[in-house]
Short mmCIF file of C-alpha atoms in Angstrom, two decimals:
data_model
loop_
_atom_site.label_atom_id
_atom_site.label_comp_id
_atom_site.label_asym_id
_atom_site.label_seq_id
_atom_site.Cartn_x
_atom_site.Cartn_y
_atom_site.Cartn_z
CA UNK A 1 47.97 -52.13 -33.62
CA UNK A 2 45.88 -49.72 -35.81
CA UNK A 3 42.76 -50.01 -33.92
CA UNK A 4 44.56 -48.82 -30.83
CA UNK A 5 46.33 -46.02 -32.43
CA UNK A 6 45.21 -42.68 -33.08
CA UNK A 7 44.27 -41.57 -36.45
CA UNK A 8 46.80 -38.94 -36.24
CA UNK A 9 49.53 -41.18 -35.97
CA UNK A 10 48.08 -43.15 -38.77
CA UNK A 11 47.06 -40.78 -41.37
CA UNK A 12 48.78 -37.26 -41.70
CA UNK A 13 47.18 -34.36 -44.45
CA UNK A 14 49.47 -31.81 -43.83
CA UNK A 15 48.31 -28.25 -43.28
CA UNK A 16 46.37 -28.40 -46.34
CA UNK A 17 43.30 -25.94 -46.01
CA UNK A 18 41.08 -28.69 -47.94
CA UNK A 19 41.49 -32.34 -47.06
CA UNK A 20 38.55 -32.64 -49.25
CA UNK A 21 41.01 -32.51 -52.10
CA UNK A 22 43.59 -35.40 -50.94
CA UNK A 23 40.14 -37.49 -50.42
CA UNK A 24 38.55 -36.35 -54.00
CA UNK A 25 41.25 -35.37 -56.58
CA UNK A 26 40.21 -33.86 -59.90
CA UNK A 27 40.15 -36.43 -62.01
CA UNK A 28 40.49 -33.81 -65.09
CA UNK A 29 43.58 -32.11 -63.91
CA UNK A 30 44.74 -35.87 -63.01
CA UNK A 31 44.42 -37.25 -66.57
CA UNK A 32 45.65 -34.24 -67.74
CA UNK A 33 48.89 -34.23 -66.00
CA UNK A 34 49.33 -37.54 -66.68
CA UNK A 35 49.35 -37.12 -70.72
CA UNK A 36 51.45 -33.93 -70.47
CA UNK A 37 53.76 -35.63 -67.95
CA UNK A 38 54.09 -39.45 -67.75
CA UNK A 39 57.46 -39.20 -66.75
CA UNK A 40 56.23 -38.51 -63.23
CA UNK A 41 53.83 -41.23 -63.26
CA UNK A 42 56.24 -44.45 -64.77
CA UNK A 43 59.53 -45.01 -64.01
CA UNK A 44 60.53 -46.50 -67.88
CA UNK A 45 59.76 -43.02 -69.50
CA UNK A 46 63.34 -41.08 -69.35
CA UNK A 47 63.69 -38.02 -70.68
CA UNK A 48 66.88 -36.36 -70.92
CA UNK A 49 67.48 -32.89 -70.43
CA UNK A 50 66.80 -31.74 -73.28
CA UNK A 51 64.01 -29.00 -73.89
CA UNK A 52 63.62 -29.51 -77.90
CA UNK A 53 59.90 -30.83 -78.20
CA UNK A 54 60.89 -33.51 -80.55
CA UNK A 55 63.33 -34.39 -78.57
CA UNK A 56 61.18 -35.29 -75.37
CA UNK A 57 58.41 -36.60 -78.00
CA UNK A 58 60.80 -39.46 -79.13
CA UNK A 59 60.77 -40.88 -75.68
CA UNK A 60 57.01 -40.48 -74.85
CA UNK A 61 54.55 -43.36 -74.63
CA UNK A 62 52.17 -43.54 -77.72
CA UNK A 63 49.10 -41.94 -76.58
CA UNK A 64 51.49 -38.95 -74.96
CA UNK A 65 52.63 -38.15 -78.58
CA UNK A 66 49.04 -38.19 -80.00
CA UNK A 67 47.87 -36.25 -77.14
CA UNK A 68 50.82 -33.63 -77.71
CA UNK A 69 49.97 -33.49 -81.74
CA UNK A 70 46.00 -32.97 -80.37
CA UNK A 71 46.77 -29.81 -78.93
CA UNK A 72 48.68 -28.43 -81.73
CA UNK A 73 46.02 -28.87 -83.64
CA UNK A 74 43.07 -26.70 -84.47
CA UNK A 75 38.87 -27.63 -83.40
CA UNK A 76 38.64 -30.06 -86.45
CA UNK A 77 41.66 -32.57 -86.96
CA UNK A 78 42.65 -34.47 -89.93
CA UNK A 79 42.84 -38.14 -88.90
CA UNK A 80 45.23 -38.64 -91.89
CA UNK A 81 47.86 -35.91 -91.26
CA UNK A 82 47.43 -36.53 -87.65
CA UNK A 83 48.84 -40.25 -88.48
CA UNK A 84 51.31 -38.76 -90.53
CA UNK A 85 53.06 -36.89 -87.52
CA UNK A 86 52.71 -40.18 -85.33
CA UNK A 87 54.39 -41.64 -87.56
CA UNK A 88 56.61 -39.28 -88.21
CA UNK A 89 57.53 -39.52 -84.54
CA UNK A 90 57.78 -43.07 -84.59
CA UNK A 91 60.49 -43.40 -87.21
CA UNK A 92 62.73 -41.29 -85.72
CA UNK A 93 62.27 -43.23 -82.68
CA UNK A 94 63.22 -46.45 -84.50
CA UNK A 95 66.21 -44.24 -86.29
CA UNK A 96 67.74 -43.33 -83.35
CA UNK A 97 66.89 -47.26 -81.57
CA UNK A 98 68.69 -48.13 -84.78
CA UNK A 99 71.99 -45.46 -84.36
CA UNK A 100 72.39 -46.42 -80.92
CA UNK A 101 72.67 -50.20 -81.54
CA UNK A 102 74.84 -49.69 -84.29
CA UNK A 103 76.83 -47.11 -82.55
CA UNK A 104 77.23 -49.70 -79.71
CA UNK A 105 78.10 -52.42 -81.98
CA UNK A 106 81.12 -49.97 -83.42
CA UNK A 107 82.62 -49.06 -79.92
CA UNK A 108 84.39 -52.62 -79.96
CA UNK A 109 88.27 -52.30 -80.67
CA UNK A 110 89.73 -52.83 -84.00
CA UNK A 111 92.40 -51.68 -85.96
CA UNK A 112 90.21 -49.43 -88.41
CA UNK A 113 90.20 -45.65 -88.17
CA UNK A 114 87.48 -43.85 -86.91
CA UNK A 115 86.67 -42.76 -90.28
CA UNK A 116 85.55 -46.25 -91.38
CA UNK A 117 83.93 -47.06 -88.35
CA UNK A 118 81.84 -43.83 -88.49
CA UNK A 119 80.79 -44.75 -91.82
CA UNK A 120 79.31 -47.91 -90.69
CA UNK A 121 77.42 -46.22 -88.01
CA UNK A 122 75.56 -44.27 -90.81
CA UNK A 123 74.65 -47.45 -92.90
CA UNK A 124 71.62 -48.75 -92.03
CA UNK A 125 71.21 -52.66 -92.92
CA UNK A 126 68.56 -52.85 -95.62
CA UNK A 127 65.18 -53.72 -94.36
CA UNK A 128 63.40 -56.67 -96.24
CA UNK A 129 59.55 -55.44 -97.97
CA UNK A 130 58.10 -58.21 -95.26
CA UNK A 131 59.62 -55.82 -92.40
CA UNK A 132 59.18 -52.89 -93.28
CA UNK A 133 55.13 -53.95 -93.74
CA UNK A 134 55.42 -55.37 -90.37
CA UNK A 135 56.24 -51.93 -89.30
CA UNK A 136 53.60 -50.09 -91.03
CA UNK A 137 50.42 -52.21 -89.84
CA UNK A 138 52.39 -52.18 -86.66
CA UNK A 139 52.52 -48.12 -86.25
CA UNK A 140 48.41 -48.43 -87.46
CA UNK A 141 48.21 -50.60 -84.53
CA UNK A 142 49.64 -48.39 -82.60
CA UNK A 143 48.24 -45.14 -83.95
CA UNK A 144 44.67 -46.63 -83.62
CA UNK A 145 45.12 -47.91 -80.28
CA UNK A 146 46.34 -44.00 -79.12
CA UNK A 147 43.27 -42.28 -80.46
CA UNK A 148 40.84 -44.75 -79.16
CA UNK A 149 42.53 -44.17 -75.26
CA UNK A 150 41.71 -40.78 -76.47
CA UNK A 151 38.48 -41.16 -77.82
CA UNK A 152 37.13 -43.67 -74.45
CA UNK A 153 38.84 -40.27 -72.30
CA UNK A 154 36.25 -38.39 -74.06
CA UNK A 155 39.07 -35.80 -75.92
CA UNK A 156 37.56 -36.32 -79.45
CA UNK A 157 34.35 -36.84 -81.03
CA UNK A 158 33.60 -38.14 -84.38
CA UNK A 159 32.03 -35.44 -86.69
CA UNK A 160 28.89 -36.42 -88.94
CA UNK A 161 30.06 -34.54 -92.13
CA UNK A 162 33.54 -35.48 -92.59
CA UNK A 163 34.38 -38.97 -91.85
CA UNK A 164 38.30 -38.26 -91.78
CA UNK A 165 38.55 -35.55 -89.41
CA UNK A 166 37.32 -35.74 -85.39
CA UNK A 167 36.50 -32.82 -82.99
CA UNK A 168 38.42 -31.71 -80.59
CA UNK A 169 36.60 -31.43 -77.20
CA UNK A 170 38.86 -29.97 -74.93
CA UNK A 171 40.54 -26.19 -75.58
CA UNK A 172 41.49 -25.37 -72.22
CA UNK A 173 44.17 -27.79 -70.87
CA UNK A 174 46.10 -27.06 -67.65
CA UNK A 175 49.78 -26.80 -68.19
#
């Protein structure tokens, strides 16, 4: 039973010259790694090998990919462009959703050559104006949601003289 056992046998720190740290973690360097690396920290974020940034950006939960367009960014930030680039992001991501069901769907046999059925791949079915709207407010959603996670993590800070841009707060960020 654990009241009869020794705390050795129950709880093990290693040779670590500071337990103080396993007990009391940084909580910056914590939230910090956890925006640069959520692979590590969820298991439905897979990233391939790949090094290309845009690459690795098209699999990255949303506030990842704002966080990653924050510090490319100078002290003052656009809100507007910064949408842009989410959004940017976000259609590729629905691109290449799009390629690989349609690639999928074109594995099946048949008897056409693989010149036809590579043609398919690249047609996209057309998207009604109802959907693609849906979309849109859908990527606001989204966008909004990112920068307020940001915002309550204390990364931004509105600016009194320009209502469109924000302030970074943070220059320094562990890599």
């Amino acid at each position: 039973s654990l009241e009869e056992s020794p705390l050795w046998d129950i709880w093990y720190t290693g040779s670590t010259p500071f337990p103080s740290e396993l007990l009391n973690p940084s909580l910056r360097a914590s939230v910090f790694s956890g925006l640069l690396h959520p692979q590590d920290y969820s298991a439905s974020t897979i990233i391939n090998g790949d090094d290309d940034d845009d690459e690795v950006l098209l699999d990255m939960p949303d506030t990842t990919i704002v966080f990653q367009r924050y510090l490319q960014a100078g002290k003052m930030i656009n809100v507007y462009d910064w949408f842009e680039s989410f959004s940017i992001v976000l259609e590729a991501q629905r691109r290449r959703a799009r390629t690989r069901g349609l690639s999928e769907d074109a594995q099946t046999p048949s008897r056409k050559g693989k010149q036809r059925q590579t043609e398919e791949v690249e047609d996209y079915p057309e998207e009604s104006e109802e959907d693609s709207e849906k979309w849109k407010m859908e990527v606001q959603a989204r966008f909004i949601r990112a920068l307020h996670e940001l915002d309550y993590i204390g990364l931004i800070k509105h600016t009194g003289r320009k209502a469109d841009h924000v302030m970074r707060t943070v220059f320094d960020v562990p890599g």
